[in-house]
Tab-separated table of C-alpha atoms and ligand atoms in Angstrom:
chain	number	residue	atom	x	y	z
Z	1	MET	CA	-8.582	-27.324	16.943
Z	2	PRO	CA	-4.958	-27.028	17.145
Z	3	LYS	CA	-4.889	-22.626	17.195
Z	4	THR	CA	-1.228	-22.419	15.329
Z	5	LEU	CA	-2.635	-21.290	11.887
Z	6	ILE	CA	-0.549	-22.190	9.144
Z	7	GLU	CA	0.816	-20.881	5.770
Z	8	PRO	CA	-2.336	-22.525	3.615
Z	9	PHE	CA	0.386	-23.030	0.797
Z	10	ARG	CA	3.309	-25.273	0.432
Z	11	ILE	CA	6.353	-24.288	-1.495
Z	12	LYS	CA	7.511	-25.595	-4.695
Z	13	SER	CA	10.206	-23.121	-5.864
Z	14	VAL	CA	12.832	-21.515	-3.662
Z	15	GLU	CA	14.758	-18.354	-3.373
Z	16	PRO	CA	17.711	-18.372	-1.354
Z	17	ILE	CA	18.690	-15.894	1.464
Z	18	ARG	CA	22.872	-15.052	1.721
Z	19	MET	CA	23.068	-14.770	5.440
Z	20	THR	CA	25.887	-11.707	6.366
Z	21	THR	CA	27.143	-11.170	9.822
Z	22	ARG	CA	26.870	-7.936	11.820
Z	23	THR	CA	30.575	-6.884	10.997
Z	24	GLU	CA	29.772	-7.309	7.435
Z	25	ARG	CA	26.500	-5.167	7.349
Z	26	GLU	CA	28.066	-2.580	9.109
Z	27	THR	CA	30.090	-1.798	6.383
Z	28	LEU	CA	27.288	-2.531	3.757
Z	29	LEU	CA	24.926	0.272	5.493
Z	30	GLU	CA	28.000	2.835	5.250
Z	31	ALA	CA	28.164	2.170	1.763
Z	32	ALA	CA	24.982	2.788	1.625
Z	33	LYS	CA	25.426	6.026	3.137
Z	34	LEU	CA	22.914	4.921	5.984
Z	35	ASN	CA	20.248	4.784	3.465
Z	36	VAL	CA	18.378	0.834	3.870
Z	37	PHE	CA	17.018	2.498	-0.548
Z	38	LYS	CA	20.837	2.007	-1.267
Z	39	LEU	CA	21.541	-1.184	-0.328
Z	40	ARG	CA	21.117	-4.357	-2.639
Z	41	ALA	CA	18.649	-6.565	-2.177
Z	42	GLU	CA	20.660	-9.073	-1.961
Z	43	ASP	CA	22.869	-7.280	1.467
Z	44	VAL	CA	19.058	-7.964	2.947
Z	45	LEU	CA	18.263	-11.049	4.641
Z	46	ILE	CA	14.002	-10.158	5.648
Z	47	ASP	CA	13.158	-7.448	2.716
Z	48	TRP	CA	10.106	-5.976	4.494
Z	49	LEU	CA	11.018	-2.648	2.204
Z	50	THR	CA	7.558	-3.129	0.306
Z	51	ASP	CA	4.479	-5.588	-0.604
Z	52	SER	CA	4.470	-3.630	-3.829
Z	53	GLY	CA	5.256	-6.385	-6.384
Z	54	THR	CA	6.832	-8.297	-4.175
Z	55	GLY	CA	5.466	-11.180	-3.657
Z	56	ALA	CA	5.756	-14.561	-5.046
Z	57	MET	CA	3.317	-16.368	-7.491
Z	58	SER	CA	1.026	-19.363	-7.277
Z	59	SER	CA	2.377	-22.107	-10.065
Z	60	ALA	CA	-1.298	-21.829	-11.556
Z	61	GLN	CA	-0.241	-18.709	-12.070
Z	62	TRP	CA	3.193	-19.358	-13.671
Z	63	ALA	CA	1.369	-21.876	-15.705
Z	64	ALA	CA	-0.737	-19.409	-17.248
Z	65	ILE	CA	1.914	-17.265	-18.014
Z	66	MET	CA	2.838	-19.931	-20.187
Z	67	ILE	CA	-0.379	-19.313	-22.286
Z	68	GLY	CA	-0.519	-15.432	-21.995
Z	69	ASP	CA	-1.298	-14.190	-26.136
Z	70	GLU	CA	1.028	-11.395	-27.145
Z	71	SER	CA	-1.455	-10.204	-29.662
Z	72	TYR	CA	-0.579	-6.835	-30.176
Z	73	ALA	CA	-4.713	-6.230	-30.320
Z	74	GLY	CA	-7.493	-8.389	-29.535
Z	75	ALA	CA	-5.297	-10.733	-27.634
Z	76	ARG	CA	-7.191	-13.374	-25.878
Z	77	SER	CA	-5.773	-12.865	-22.295
Z	78	PHE	CA	-7.292	-9.454	-22.854
Z	79	PHE	CA	-11.076	-10.740	-22.351
Z	80	ARG	CA	-9.665	-13.655	-20.518
Z	81	LEU	CA	-9.220	-10.810	-17.130
Z	82	GLU	CA	-11.478	-8.437	-18.618
Z	83	ALA	CA	-14.386	-11.382	-17.722
Z	84	VAL	CA	-12.231	-11.958	-14.266
Z	85	LEU	CA	-12.784	-8.378	-13.553
Z	86	GLN	CA	-16.629	-7.350	-14.865
Z	87	ASP	CA	-17.634	-10.107	-12.593
Z	88	ILE	CA	-15.514	-9.484	-9.521
Z	89	THR	CA	-16.600	-5.519	-9.935
Z	90	GLY	CA	-19.871	-5.594	-11.563
Z	91	MET	CA	-18.394	-2.816	-14.348
Z	92	SER	CA	-18.160	-2.980	-17.809
Z	93	HIS	CA	-14.678	-1.539	-18.859
Z	94	PHE	CA	-12.105	-2.242	-18.237
Z	95	ILE	CA	-8.744	0.065	-19.130
Z	96	PRO	CA	-5.503	-2.094	-18.681
Z	97	THR	CA	-2.241	-0.208	-17.425
Z	98	HIS	CA	1.139	-1.398	-16.634
Z	99	GLN	CA	0.729	-0.451	-12.889
Z	100	GLY	CA	-1.015	1.539	-10.258
Z	101	ARG	CA	-0.223	4.815	-10.659
Z	102	ALA	CA	-0.216	4.900	-14.552
Z	103	ALA	CA	-3.770	3.936	-14.118
Z	104	GLU	CA	-3.684	7.383	-11.972
Z	105	LYS	CA	-2.411	9.443	-14.477
Z	106	VAL	CA	-4.023	8.252	-17.053
Z	107	LEU	CA	-7.985	9.114	-15.741
Z	108	PHE	CA	-6.501	12.208	-13.598
Z	109	THR	CA	-5.770	13.251	-16.841
Z	110	ALA	CA	-8.308	12.403	-18.869
Z	111	VAL	CA	-11.524	13.828	-16.155
Z	112	CYS	CA	-9.113	16.251	-13.626
Z	113	LYS	CA	-8.929	20.155	-14.800
Z	114	LYS	CA	-6.851	22.608	-12.863
Z	115	GLY	CA	-8.074	24.448	-9.706
Z	116	ASP	CA	-9.992	21.008	-9.067
Z	117	LEU	CA	-10.247	18.756	-6.074
Z	118	VAL	CA	-10.765	15.747	-4.431
Z	119	PRO	CA	-11.409	14.313	-1.620
Z	120	ASN	CA	-9.929	11.138	0.056
Z	121	ASN	CA	-9.554	9.547	3.275
Z	122	CYS	CA	-6.134	9.408	2.518
Z	123	HIS	CA	-4.244	9.545	-1.214
Z	124	PHE	CA	-1.675	7.492	-1.324
Z	125	ASP	CA	1.344	9.344	-2.600
Z	126	THR	CA	1.269	8.692	-5.891
Z	127	THR	CA	-2.287	9.408	-6.396
Z	128	ARG	CA	-1.763	12.919	-4.655
Z	129	ALA	CA	1.214	13.395	-6.878
Z	130	ASN	CA	-0.855	12.738	-10.240
Z	131	LEU	CA	-3.183	15.044	-8.583
Z	132	GLU	CA	-0.683	17.798	-7.820
Z	133	PHE	CA	0.780	17.122	-11.050
Z	134	ASN	CA	-2.491	17.961	-12.849
Z	135	GLY	CA	-3.050	21.163	-10.565
Z	136	VAL	CA	-5.529	19.529	-8.320
Z	137	GLU	CA	-6.099	19.907	-4.923
Z	138	ALA	CA	-6.241	16.786	-3.179
Z	139	VAL	CA	-7.830	16.697	0.037
Z	140	ASP	CA	-7.565	13.325	2.842
Z	141	LEU	CA	-10.952	13.629	4.904
Z	142	VAL	CA	-10.304	10.234	7.512
Z	143	ILE	CA	-11.859	10.405	10.784
Z	144	PRO	CA	-9.662	11.392	13.837
Z	145	GLU	CA	-9.210	8.122	14.420
Z	146	GLY	CA	-7.547	7.332	12.028
Z	147	LEU	CA	-4.246	9.269	13.109
Z	148	GLN	CA	-3.950	8.123	16.384
Z	149	PRO	CA	-1.399	4.933	16.340
Z	150	SER	CA	-2.611	3.670	19.759
Z	151	LEU	CA	-5.737	4.198	19.884
Z	152	ILE	CA	-7.964	0.464	19.163
Z	153	HIS	CA	-10.685	1.220	16.210
Z	154	PRO	CA	-11.771	-1.428	13.846
Z	155	PHE	CA	-12.369	0.354	11.286
Z	156	LYS	CA	-9.671	3.128	11.234
Z	157	GLY	CA	-10.227	3.813	7.505
Z	158	ASN	CA	-13.262	5.294	7.295
Z	159	ILE	CA	-13.900	8.609	6.401
Z	160	ASP	CA	-15.411	11.441	7.855
Z	161	LEU	CA	-18.761	11.942	6.377
Z	162	ALA	CA	-19.727	15.307	8.043
Z	163	ARG	CA	-16.663	16.876	6.303
Z	164	VAL	CA	-17.286	14.939	3.281
Z	165	GLU	CA	-20.966	16.807	3.012
Z	166	GLU	CA	-19.299	20.274	4.754
Z	167	ILE	CA	-16.235	20.281	1.165
Z	168	LEU	CA	-19.406	18.691	-1.252
Z	169	LYS	CA	-21.749	22.134	-0.199
Z	170	LYS	CA	-18.926	24.613	-0.080
Z	171	GLU	CA	-16.693	23.361	-2.222
Z	172	GLY	CA	-18.598	21.021	-5.069
Z	173	HIS	CA	-18.745	22.905	-8.377
Z	174	ARG	CA	-14.885	21.988	-8.306
Z	175	ILE	CA	-15.627	17.876	-7.455
Z	176	PRO	CA	-14.868	16.084	-10.577
Z	177	PHE	CA	-15.588	13.331	-8.140
Z	178	GLY	CA	-15.120	11.365	-4.962
Z	179	MET	CA	-12.344	8.991	-4.324
Z	180	ILE	CA	-11.455	6.205	-0.978
Z	181	THR	CA	-8.816	4.106	-0.511
Z	182	VAL	CA	-9.379	0.195	0.841
Z	183	THR	CA	-7.451	-0.381	2.682
Z	184	ASN	CA	-5.991	3.247	3.412
Z	185	ASN	CA	-2.469	2.826	3.436
Z	186	THR	CA	-0.823	5.743	4.545
Z	187	GLY	CA	-3.713	6.129	7.452
Z	188	GLY	CA	-1.497	2.011	8.694
Z	189	GLY	CA	-3.130	-0.436	5.635
Z	190	GLN	CA	-6.456	0.226	7.864
Z	191	PRO	CA	-9.711	-0.562	6.244
Z	192	VAL	CA	-12.714	1.247	5.409
Z	193	SER	CA	-16.167	-0.169	6.343
Z	194	MET	CA	-19.161	-1.286	4.206
Z	195	ALA	CA	-21.027	0.684	5.883
Z	196	SER	CA	-19.018	4.077	6.147
Z	197	ILE	CA	-18.143	3.003	1.717
Z	198	ARG	CA	-22.212	2.673	1.228
Z	199	ALA	CA	-23.105	6.481	3.695
Z	200	TYR	CA	-20.105	8.075	1.017
Z	201	ALA	CA	-21.590	6.870	-1.762
Z	202	GLN	CA	-24.896	8.091	-0.889
Z	203	LEU	CA	-23.438	11.455	-0.281
Z	204	LEU	CA	-21.705	11.378	-3.500
Z	205	LYS	CA	-24.604	10.249	-5.423
Z	206	GLN	CA	-27.256	13.026	-3.555
Z	207	TYR	CA	-24.386	15.971	-4.720
Z	208	GLY	CA	-24.192	14.471	-8.477
Z	209	LYS	CA	-20.421	13.711	-8.080
Z	210	PRO	CA	-19.430	10.070	-9.379
Z	211	PHE	CA	-17.221	7.436	-7.074
Z	212	ILE	CA	-14.267	6.136	-8.105
Z	213	MET	CA	-12.614	3.810	-5.213
Z	214	ASP	CA	-8.752	3.303	-4.923
Z	215	VAL	CA	-8.755	-0.565	-4.499
Z	216	CYS	CA	-5.225	-1.877	-4.529
Z	217	ARG	CA	-5.553	-4.030	-1.061
Z	218	PHE	CA	-9.602	-4.762	-1.840
Z	219	ALA	CA	-9.111	-8.459	-1.167
Z	220	GLU	CA	-7.980	-7.008	2.386
Z	221	ASN	CA	-10.760	-4.787	3.038
Z	222	ALA	CA	-13.156	-7.206	2.504
Z	223	MET	CA	-11.595	-9.368	4.959
Z	224	PHE	CA	-11.701	-7.275	7.617
Z	225	ILE	CA	-15.095	-6.580	7.060
Z	226	LYS	CA	-15.897	-9.966	6.894
Z	227	LEU	CA	-14.056	-10.315	10.693
Z	228	ARG	CA	-14.786	-7.460	11.924
Z	229	GLU	CA	-18.363	-5.737	10.417
Z	230	ASP	CA	-22.034	-6.507	11.803
Z	231	GLY	CA	-23.826	-8.735	9.443
Z	232	TYR	CA	-21.246	-10.018	7.197
Z	233	GLN	CA	-19.482	-13.031	9.322
Z	234	ASN	CA	-21.573	-15.630	6.945
Z	235	THR	CA	-20.735	-13.987	3.257
Z	236	GLY	CA	-17.689	-15.119	1.221
Z	237	ILE	CA	-14.772	-12.851	0.366
Z	238	LYS	CA	-16.241	-12.376	-3.412
Z	239	ALA	CA	-19.448	-11.678	-2.215
Z	240	ILE	CA	-18.071	-8.394	0.096
Z	241	CYS	CA	-15.860	-7.528	-2.537
Z	242	GLN	CA	-18.879	-7.625	-5.114
Z	243	GLU	CA	-21.058	-5.472	-3.006
Z	244	MET	CA	-17.522	-2.878	-2.257
Z	245	PHE	CA	-17.684	-2.128	-6.067
Z	246	SER	CA	-21.422	-2.227	-6.573
Z	247	TYR	CA	-21.085	0.811	-4.517
Z	248	ALA	CA	-18.734	2.867	-6.990
Z	249	ASP	CA	-18.434	3.844	-10.511
Z	250	GLY	CA	-15.216	3.798	-11.080
Z	251	CYS	CA	-11.995	2.196	-9.764
Z	252	THR	CA	-8.187	2.754	-9.910
Z	253	MET	CA	-6.125	-0.384	-8.959
Z	254	SER	CA	-2.661	-1.572	-8.258
Z	255	ALA	CA	-2.312	-4.998	-9.192
Z	256	LYS	CA	1.033	-5.396	-7.554
Z	257	LYS	CA	-1.103	-5.424	-4.219
Z	258	ASP	CA	-3.769	-7.922	-4.301
Z	259	GLY	CA	-3.982	-9.333	-7.857
Z	260	MET	CA	-0.534	-11.630	-6.319
Z	261	VAL	CA	1.089	-10.609	-9.478
Z	262	ASN	CA	4.564	-8.477	-9.667
Z	263	ILE	CA	3.522	-5.847	-12.416
Z	264	GLY	CA	0.140	-4.353	-13.577
Z	265	GLY	CA	-2.829	-1.997	-12.758
Z	266	PHE	CA	-5.788	-1.327	-13.786
Z	267	ILE	CA	-8.820	1.230	-14.329
Z	268	MET	CA	-12.187	-0.006	-14.446
Z	269	LEU	CA	-15.404	1.943	-15.151
Z	270	ARG	CA	-19.168	1.593	-15.029
Z	271	SER	CA	-20.313	4.400	-17.352
Z	272	ASP	CA	-18.455	5.266	-20.640
Z	273	GLU	CA	-18.980	8.740	-20.382
Z	274	TRP	CA	-15.156	9.289	-19.333
Z	275	LEU	CA	-13.844	5.706	-21.477
Z	276	ASP	CA	-13.064	8.262	-24.826
Z	277	PRO	CA	-11.093	10.656	-23.540
Z	278	VAL	CA	-9.347	7.794	-21.095
Z	279	ARG	CA	-8.749	5.810	-24.137
Z	280	ASN	CA	-7.169	7.958	-25.770
Z	281	MET	CA	-4.883	9.036	-22.755
Z	282	LEU	CA	-4.308	5.091	-22.405
Z	283	ILE	CA	-3.016	5.079	-25.840
Z	284	LEU	CA	-0.888	7.552	-25.980
Z	285	THR	CA	1.085	6.818	-22.609
Z	286	GLU	CA	0.246	3.239	-22.214
Z	287	GLY	CA	-0.164	1.665	-25.260
Z	288	PHE	CA	-2.989	0.110	-26.986
Z	289	PRO	CA	-6.396	-1.175	-25.027
Z	290	THR	CA	-6.081	-4.361	-25.221
Z	291	TYR	CA	-2.198	-4.193	-23.373
Z	292	GLY	CA	-2.227	-1.144	-21.968
Z	293	GLY	CA	1.077	-1.474	-21.251
Z	294	LEU	CA	1.321	-5.454	-19.908
Z	295	ALA	CA	2.356	-8.545	-21.474
Z	296	GLY	CA	-0.130	-11.143	-22.517
Z	297	ARG	CA	1.536	-13.231	-20.308
Z	298	ASP	CA	1.079	-10.644	-17.350
Z	299	LEU	CA	-2.604	-10.431	-17.897
Z	300	GLU	CA	-2.840	-13.911	-17.780
Z	301	ALA	CA	-0.979	-13.804	-14.021
Z	302	LEU	CA	-3.425	-10.968	-13.352
Z	303	ALA	CA	-6.379	-13.344	-14.040
Z	304	VAL	CA	-5.650	-16.072	-12.164
Z	305	GLY	CA	-4.330	-13.771	-9.217
Z	306	MET	CA	-7.313	-12.071	-7.983
Z	307	GLU	CA	-9.846	-14.700	-7.884
Z	308	GLU	CA	-6.304	-16.294	-5.127
Z	309	GLY	CA	-6.379	-12.935	-3.808
Z	310	MET	CA	-9.988	-13.779	-2.669
Z	311	ASP	CA	-8.805	-16.886	-1.523
Z	312	GLU	CA	-10.070	-16.661	2.371
Z	313	SER	CA	-7.635	-19.019	4.498
Z	314	TYR	CA	-4.748	-17.175	2.476
Z	315	LEU	CA	-6.995	-13.769	3.307
Z	316	ARG	CA	-7.099	-15.390	6.890
Z	317	TYR	CA	-3.515	-15.893	7.170
Z	318	ARG	CA	-2.576	-12.945	5.827
Z	319	LEU	CA	-4.046	-10.769	7.929
Z	320	ARG	CA	-3.178	-12.962	11.434
Z	321	THR	CA	0.614	-12.994	10.420
Z	322	ALA	CA	0.419	-9.202	10.862
Z	323	GLU	CA	-1.348	-9.219	13.935
Z	324	TYR	CA	1.224	-12.177	15.251
Z	325	LEU	CA	3.858	-9.547	14.634
Z	326	GLY	CA	2.335	-7.332	16.205
Z	327	GLU	CA	1.410	-9.492	19.375
Z	328	LYS	CA	5.245	-10.434	19.603
Z	329	LEU	CA	6.087	-6.622	19.940
Z	330	GLU	CA	3.535	-5.643	22.628
Z	331	ALA	CA	5.089	-8.465	24.539
Z	332	ALA	CA	8.462	-6.711	23.717
Z	333	GLY	CA	7.143	-3.186	24.431
Z	334	VAL	CA	7.728	-1.837	21.328
Z	335	GLY	CA	4.860	0.498	20.495
Z	336	PHE	CA	3.082	0.438	16.918
Z	337	VAL	CA	0.112	1.577	15.232
Z	338	LYS	CA	-3.488	-0.273	16.172
Z	339	PRO	CA	-4.477	-2.791	15.663
Z	340	THR	CA	-2.186	-4.402	13.126
Z	341	GLY	CA	-3.366	-3.784	9.333
Z	342	GLY	CA	-3.263	-5.950	6.276
Z	343	HIS	CA	-0.213	-5.918	5.026
Z	344	ALA	CA	2.321	-4.088	7.480
Z	345	VAL	CA	3.063	-2.924	10.658
Z	346	TYR	CA	4.103	0.489	11.979
Z	347	ILE	CA	6.508	0.449	14.563
Z	348	ASP	CA	6.544	4.156	16.456
Z	349	ALA	CA	10.220	4.462	16.988
Z	350	LYS	CA	9.128	7.223	19.882
Z	351	THR	CA	8.198	4.448	21.402
Z	352	VAL	CA	11.791	2.508	20.700
Z	353	LEU	CA	13.860	5.828	20.937
Z	354	PRO	CA	11.991	8.258	23.614
Z	355	ASP	CA	14.757	10.279	24.377
Z	356	MET	CA	16.901	10.392	20.646
Z	357	PRO	CA	16.151	14.385	19.403
Z	358	VAL	CA	13.813	14.376	16.443
Z	359	GLU	CA	16.920	16.302	14.717
Z	360	GLN	CA	18.240	12.761	14.340
Z	361	TYR	CA	15.143	10.818	12.533
Z	362	PRO	CA	14.963	8.797	15.027
Z	363	ALA	CA	12.399	6.332	12.773
Z	364	CYS	CA	15.124	6.307	10.088
Z	365	SER	CA	18.068	5.719	12.789
Z	366	LEU	CA	15.583	2.684	14.184
Z	367	CYS	CA	15.293	1.454	10.743
Z	368	ASN	CA	18.964	1.233	10.212
Z	369	ALA	CA	19.386	-0.145	13.869
Z	370	LEU	CA	16.828	-2.803	12.297
Z	371	TYR	CA	19.294	-3.821	9.787
Z	372	LEU	CA	22.826	-4.385	11.598
Z	373	GLU	CA	21.122	-6.374	13.992
Z	374	GLY	CA	19.276	-8.154	11.933
Z	375	GLY	CA	18.990	-7.510	7.935
Z	376	ILE	CA	15.385	-6.616	8.131
Z	377	ARG	CA	14.582	-3.473	5.919
Z	378	GLY	CA	11.655	-1.633	6.495
Z	379	VAL	CA	11.065	1.412	5.786
Z	380	GLU	CA	11.208	5.183	7.448
Z	381	ILE	CA	7.636	7.017	7.567
Z	382	GLY	CA	8.842	9.789	9.268
Z	383	SER	CA	10.591	13.337	8.744
Z	384	VAL	CA	12.497	11.674	6.489
Z	385	MET	CA	9.778	10.884	4.130
Z	386	PHE	CA	8.130	14.217	5.220
Z	387	GLY	CA	9.853	16.545	6.660
Z	388	ARG	CA	11.266	19.657	4.728
Z	389	ARG	CA	14.908	21.698	4.313
Z	390	LEU	CA	13.452	25.002	3.266
Z	391	GLU	CA	14.766	28.014	1.923
Z	392	ASP	CA	16.611	29.488	4.978
Z	393	GLY	CA	18.626	25.990	6.064
Z	394	THR	CA	15.827	25.199	8.748
Z	395	GLU	CA	13.857	21.950	8.483
Z	396	THR	CA	10.450	21.125	8.898
Z	397	TYR	CA	9.066	17.320	11.046
Z	398	HIS	CA	6.837	14.816	10.997
Z	399	SER	CA	4.303	14.495	13.579
Z	400	MET	CA	5.025	10.999	13.787
Z	401	GLU	CA	8.362	9.029	13.470
Z	402	LEU	CA	7.099	5.313	12.331
Z	403	VAL	CA	9.326	2.295	10.755
Z	404	ARG	CA	6.705	0.155	8.069
Z	405	LEU	CA	7.852	-3.376	7.945
Z	406	ALA	CA	5.140	-4.556	4.783
Z	407	PHE	CA	4.979	-7.825	4.028
Z	408	PRO	CA	5.511	-9.511	0.251
Z	409	ARG	CA	2.783	-11.924	-0.902
Z	410	ARG	CA	3.015	-15.355	0.153
Z	411	MET	CA	7.263	-14.688	0.808
Z	412	TYR	CA	7.633	-14.890	4.097
Z	413	THR	CA	6.855	-18.103	6.621
Z	414	GLN	CA	6.308	-17.963	10.614
Z	415	SER	CA	10.299	-18.767	11.522
Z	416	HIS	CA	11.039	-15.366	9.435
Z	417	PHE	CA	8.357	-13.972	11.977
Z	418	ASP	CA	9.658	-15.145	14.823
Z	419	TYR	CA	13.456	-13.632	13.377
Z	420	ALA	CA	12.000	-10.882	13.116
Z	421	ALA	CA	10.781	-9.869	16.751
Z	422	GLU	CA	13.293	-11.424	18.220
Z	423	VAL	CA	15.674	-8.844	16.221
Z	424	ILE	CA	13.314	-6.072	17.232
Z	425	ALA	CA	12.911	-7.166	20.670
Z	426	GLU	CA	16.289	-6.805	20.469
Z	427	VAL	CA	17.172	-3.925	19.448
Z	428	LYS	CA	14.809	-2.202	21.909
Z	429	ILE	CA	16.860	-3.664	24.994
Z	430	ASN	CA	19.995	-2.205	23.414
Z	431	ALA	CA	17.993	1.296	22.317
Z	432	ARG	CA	20.386	3.188	24.157
Z	433	SER	CA	23.418	2.327	21.861
Z	434	ILE	CA	21.496	3.481	18.619
Z	435	ARG	CA	23.124	5.989	16.674
Z	436	GLY	CA	20.635	8.946	15.243
Z	437	VAL	CA	21.334	10.357	11.774
Z	438	LYS	CA	22.058	13.535	9.874
Z	439	LEU	CA	21.701	14.450	5.910
Z	440	ILE	CA	24.188	15.220	4.134
Z	441	LYS	CA	22.828	15.678	0.649
Z	442	GLN	CA	19.416	15.210	-0.133
Z	443	PRO	CA	17.565	16.158	-3.601
Z	444	LYS	CA	14.912	18.248	-3.433
Z	445	PHE	CA	12.004	16.068	-4.408
Z	446	LEU	CA	11.215	12.926	-2.473
Z	447	ARG	CA	14.233	12.962	-0.985
Z	448	HIS	CA	14.060	9.683	1.221
Z	449	PHE	CA	14.495	7.648	-1.706
Z	450	THR	CA	18.013	8.982	-2.588
Z	451	CYS	CA	18.960	11.091	0.417
Z	452	GLU	CA	23.153	10.243	1.954
Z	453	CYS	CA	23.058	10.369	6.384
Z	454	ALA	CA	26.379	10.616	8.738
Z	455	TRP	CA	26.273	9.689	12.153
Z	456	ALA	CA	24.740	12.453	13.919
U	1	PLP	C1	0.997	1.116	-4.127
U	1	PLP	C2	-0.546	1.529	-4.730
U	1	PLP	C3	-0.922	2.672	-5.391
U	1	PLP	C4	-0.189	3.322	-6.313
U	1	PLP	O1	0.446	1.810	-7.432
U	1	PLP	P1	1.564	1.687	-8.326
U	1	PLP	O2	1.777	0.134	-8.826
U	1	PLP	O3	3.204	1.731	-7.006
U	1	PLP	O4	2.222	2.272	-9.359
U	1	PLP	C5	-1.569	3.838	-5.318
U	1	PLP	N1	-2.467	3.544	-4.313
U	1	PLP	C6	-2.721	3.132	-3.341
U	1	PLP	C7	-3.329	2.375	-1.785
U	1	PLP	C8	-1.074	1.792	-2.878
U	1	PLP	O5	-1.097	1.193	-1.882
C-alpha cells in the first residue's frame, strides 16, 4: 500500500489565489494596523483564520441548491433535512437556525433563567457569551490533562466527572441541563470519548438533568473514537454518531463546521417539553419553524453535507491533514498542542519566541510573522484575545500564547500544507528578527477582532 493518503476528491471548480510579495505584505499589514482580522481576504495566500463556514461544497451540494424549495411554510427542503437529522440523532424535533450561536440564543433564552449554572467540558466563546447574557454561570470542567498543551492523551476533551458530580450535589438546584462540546474547540479541537459521554449522561440522568450536546464537530469526534477508543475499530462512522446522540436529550449545532455548508445551524430535541418556548423564541428572532433563518436551498445543501461530513475516507484525510502538519512542526522544533485536533493546529508561540516578554504579545507577533513571511493568516489565541486592560490602566495576560491554524474543509491540498510548514520553519529560524507589538487602540469587548497595534 502506498503510504500517501490522498485528498479523497477531485477539484471541479477553482478559485485563484492572488500572489503577493513580502514587501507588499509589509505595507498591507501596516495598513491593517498589525491585526490580521483587518486584512482583506484577497491579500491572504493561505487563509487559516477559521474552519467555520469557509469550506468547499461538493458538486452534489451545489446540485441540491438548485432544488431548494423556497416556500415560506412547510417547504419540502425542511422535511428532507428533518428526515436526515432524525436518522442521525434519533431525536424527533428539528429547529433550524441561521448559525450555531442563534441555536444557542434561542435554546438558552427559552429554558434558562438568571442565576442558573451550566457545566460543560469547555464552553465555546459564543456559548459562554449567550449563557452569560442570560445571567447564567458557564463552568468549564475539562479533565486536567486537557489544559496541558504538550501532554499526549487520546481524549483531552473529556469532562472531569468527579467535579461534575460535586457541582451537581452542591449546585443542583441551579442547573437546568448539562452540556458537552464535541470536539472541544476551545481546548484545542480535542475529542471526547464515548465512555466519557456515556458516563456523563448517566450522571446527569441520576440527578434528573437533561443532557445537551454542542455537536459542531460531531463527525470529527466520531472518527477519533473509531481510531482511538477500544471497541469501535469496526463500527461505521454513522453508527458511532448515532450512539453519541443516543445519550443526549438535545443538541445545538453550527452547520458551518461538520455540516459542510457556508451558513446554517439547528437545535434538535428529543422530547416536546421545551418545544413551545423554543419555537416561540425561534419565530421571534429567526423565522418560521420550517426555515428558521435559512433559505430552502441552504436546508438542501445541509441535508447533503450532513451525510458527506460522515464519510470515513473524508474524515481519515481530514484528521491526517492536521497530524501531517504537526509532524512537520515537530521536525522544525516548533511546539504545538498535542496531539493535533480535528480541525486545527495550535502553535505554542512561546516555543518560537521564548525570549519575547508577554507584554509584547508573542502569539500576535507570531501571527503577524506568518503573514509577512508567507501570506498565511492564522488567529491569535493569547493575551490579545483573553487579556484585559483594567480600569487602572494595567493589563492582565492569558496563560497560553497560541496561534491557531484552522483548516477550511476540502479546500487546501497537501502542497499548501507543505508550503505552510516551510514558512513556519523559516519563521522559527529567523525568530530573533520578529518584532513584538503593543496595543494602541482597543474596544471594550472582544478586542482581538478590531484592536489596532503598533510595533513595540
Ligand atoms: C462555531 C461554534 C459555535 C458557534 O457557531 P456559529 O455558527 O459560529 O455561530 C458554537 N460552538 C462551537 C464548539 C463552535 O465551534
